[in-house]
C-alpha atoms as one frame of an Amber mdcrd trajectory, in Angstrom:
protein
  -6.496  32.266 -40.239  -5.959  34.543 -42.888  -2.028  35.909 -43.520  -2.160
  39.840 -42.934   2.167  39.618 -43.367   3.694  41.200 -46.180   4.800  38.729
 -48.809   8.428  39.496 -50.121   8.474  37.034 -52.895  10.674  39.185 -55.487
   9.317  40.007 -58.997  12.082  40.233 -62.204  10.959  42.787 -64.300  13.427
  43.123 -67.736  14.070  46.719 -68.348  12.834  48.234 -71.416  15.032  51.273
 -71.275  17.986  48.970 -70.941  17.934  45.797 -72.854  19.497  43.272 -71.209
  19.122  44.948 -68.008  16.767  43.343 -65.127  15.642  44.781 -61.680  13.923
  42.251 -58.920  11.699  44.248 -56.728   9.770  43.130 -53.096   7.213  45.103
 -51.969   7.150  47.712 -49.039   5.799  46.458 -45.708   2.958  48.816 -44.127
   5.475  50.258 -41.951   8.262  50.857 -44.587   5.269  52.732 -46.866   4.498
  54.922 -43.085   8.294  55.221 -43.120   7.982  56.425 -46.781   4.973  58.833
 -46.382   6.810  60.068 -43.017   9.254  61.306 -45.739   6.577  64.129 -46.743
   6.610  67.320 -44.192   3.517  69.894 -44.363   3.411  72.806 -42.624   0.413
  75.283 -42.456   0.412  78.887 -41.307  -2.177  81.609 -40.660  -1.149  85.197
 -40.313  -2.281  87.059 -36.707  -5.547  88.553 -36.929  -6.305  86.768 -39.977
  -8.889  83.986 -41.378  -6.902  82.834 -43.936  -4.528  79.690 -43.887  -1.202
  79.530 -45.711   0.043  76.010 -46.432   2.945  74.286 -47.996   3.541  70.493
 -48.712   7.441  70.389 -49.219   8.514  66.460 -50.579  11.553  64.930 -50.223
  11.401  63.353 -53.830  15.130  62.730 -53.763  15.085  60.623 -50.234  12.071
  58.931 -50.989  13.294  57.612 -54.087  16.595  56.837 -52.568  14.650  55.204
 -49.484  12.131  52.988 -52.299  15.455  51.803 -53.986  17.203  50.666 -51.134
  14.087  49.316 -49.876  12.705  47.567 -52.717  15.699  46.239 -55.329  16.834
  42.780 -54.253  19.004  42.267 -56.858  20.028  43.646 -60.687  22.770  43.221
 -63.465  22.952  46.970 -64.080  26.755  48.413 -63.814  28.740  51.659 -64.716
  31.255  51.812 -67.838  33.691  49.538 -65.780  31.918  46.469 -65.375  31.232
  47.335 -61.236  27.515  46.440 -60.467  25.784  49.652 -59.270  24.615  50.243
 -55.426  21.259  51.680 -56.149  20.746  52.423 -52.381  24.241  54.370 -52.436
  24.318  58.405 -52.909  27.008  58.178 -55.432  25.272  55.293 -58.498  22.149
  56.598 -57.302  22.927  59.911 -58.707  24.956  58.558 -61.834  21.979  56.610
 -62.836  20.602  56.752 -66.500  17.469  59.164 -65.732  15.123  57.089 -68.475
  16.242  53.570 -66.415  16.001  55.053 -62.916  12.640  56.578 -64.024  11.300
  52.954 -65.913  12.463  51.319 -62.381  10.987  54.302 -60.240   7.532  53.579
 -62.199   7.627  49.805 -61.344   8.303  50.474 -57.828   5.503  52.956 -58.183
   3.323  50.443 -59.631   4.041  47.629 -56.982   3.298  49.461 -54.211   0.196
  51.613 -54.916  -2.438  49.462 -53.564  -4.814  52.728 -54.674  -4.831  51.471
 -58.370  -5.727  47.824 -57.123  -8.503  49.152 -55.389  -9.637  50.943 -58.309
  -9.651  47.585 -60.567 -11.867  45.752 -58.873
């Protein structure tokens, strides 16, 4: 029978914003990506006595991205000006994180789990 469990074989991808540097990502399981897209709140709202609908999608980019680090970096050799390997799931290297790197690893997160694009290639 066919294996409908998500494989978690790690993929090393070299950084190009950071030579030198390396990130190994897993992918998201289905219920980790509902986790994720639980993350996203909409809320609509139509005035009394009216036809018209108000609505306003509000996302949590900061605790998604947060939650897709933790989630998804196994391992990594990046580390602050002191030689102490970062904790990319942590609030404080999070934040203190290079914007181009976090953005080039954000993108291959991205890239790993949108199963949209695959569709769209074949």
């Amino acid at each position: 029978m066919p294996n409908a469990t998500v494989n978690f074989d790690t993929e090393r991808h070299d950084l190009k914003t950071l030579p030198g540097g390396f990130v190994e990502l897993k992918r998201m399981s289905y219920g980790q990506v509902v986790e994720r897209r639980s993350m996203l709140k909409l809320s609509v709202a139509q005035t009394k006595g009216s036809k018209d609908f108000k609505g306003e999608m509000a996302m949590a980019n900061r605790e998604i991205t947060m939650f897709e680090f933790k989630v998804c970096i196994v391992n990594h050799n990046l580390t602050d000006a002191n030689d102490r390997q970062l904790n990319l799931g942590g609030q404080m290297d999070f934040t203190s994180l290079d914007p181009r790197v976090g953005q080039e690893i954000e993108s291959l997160i991205s890239d790993m789990n949108n199963f949209e694009d695959d569709d769209q290639e074949n």
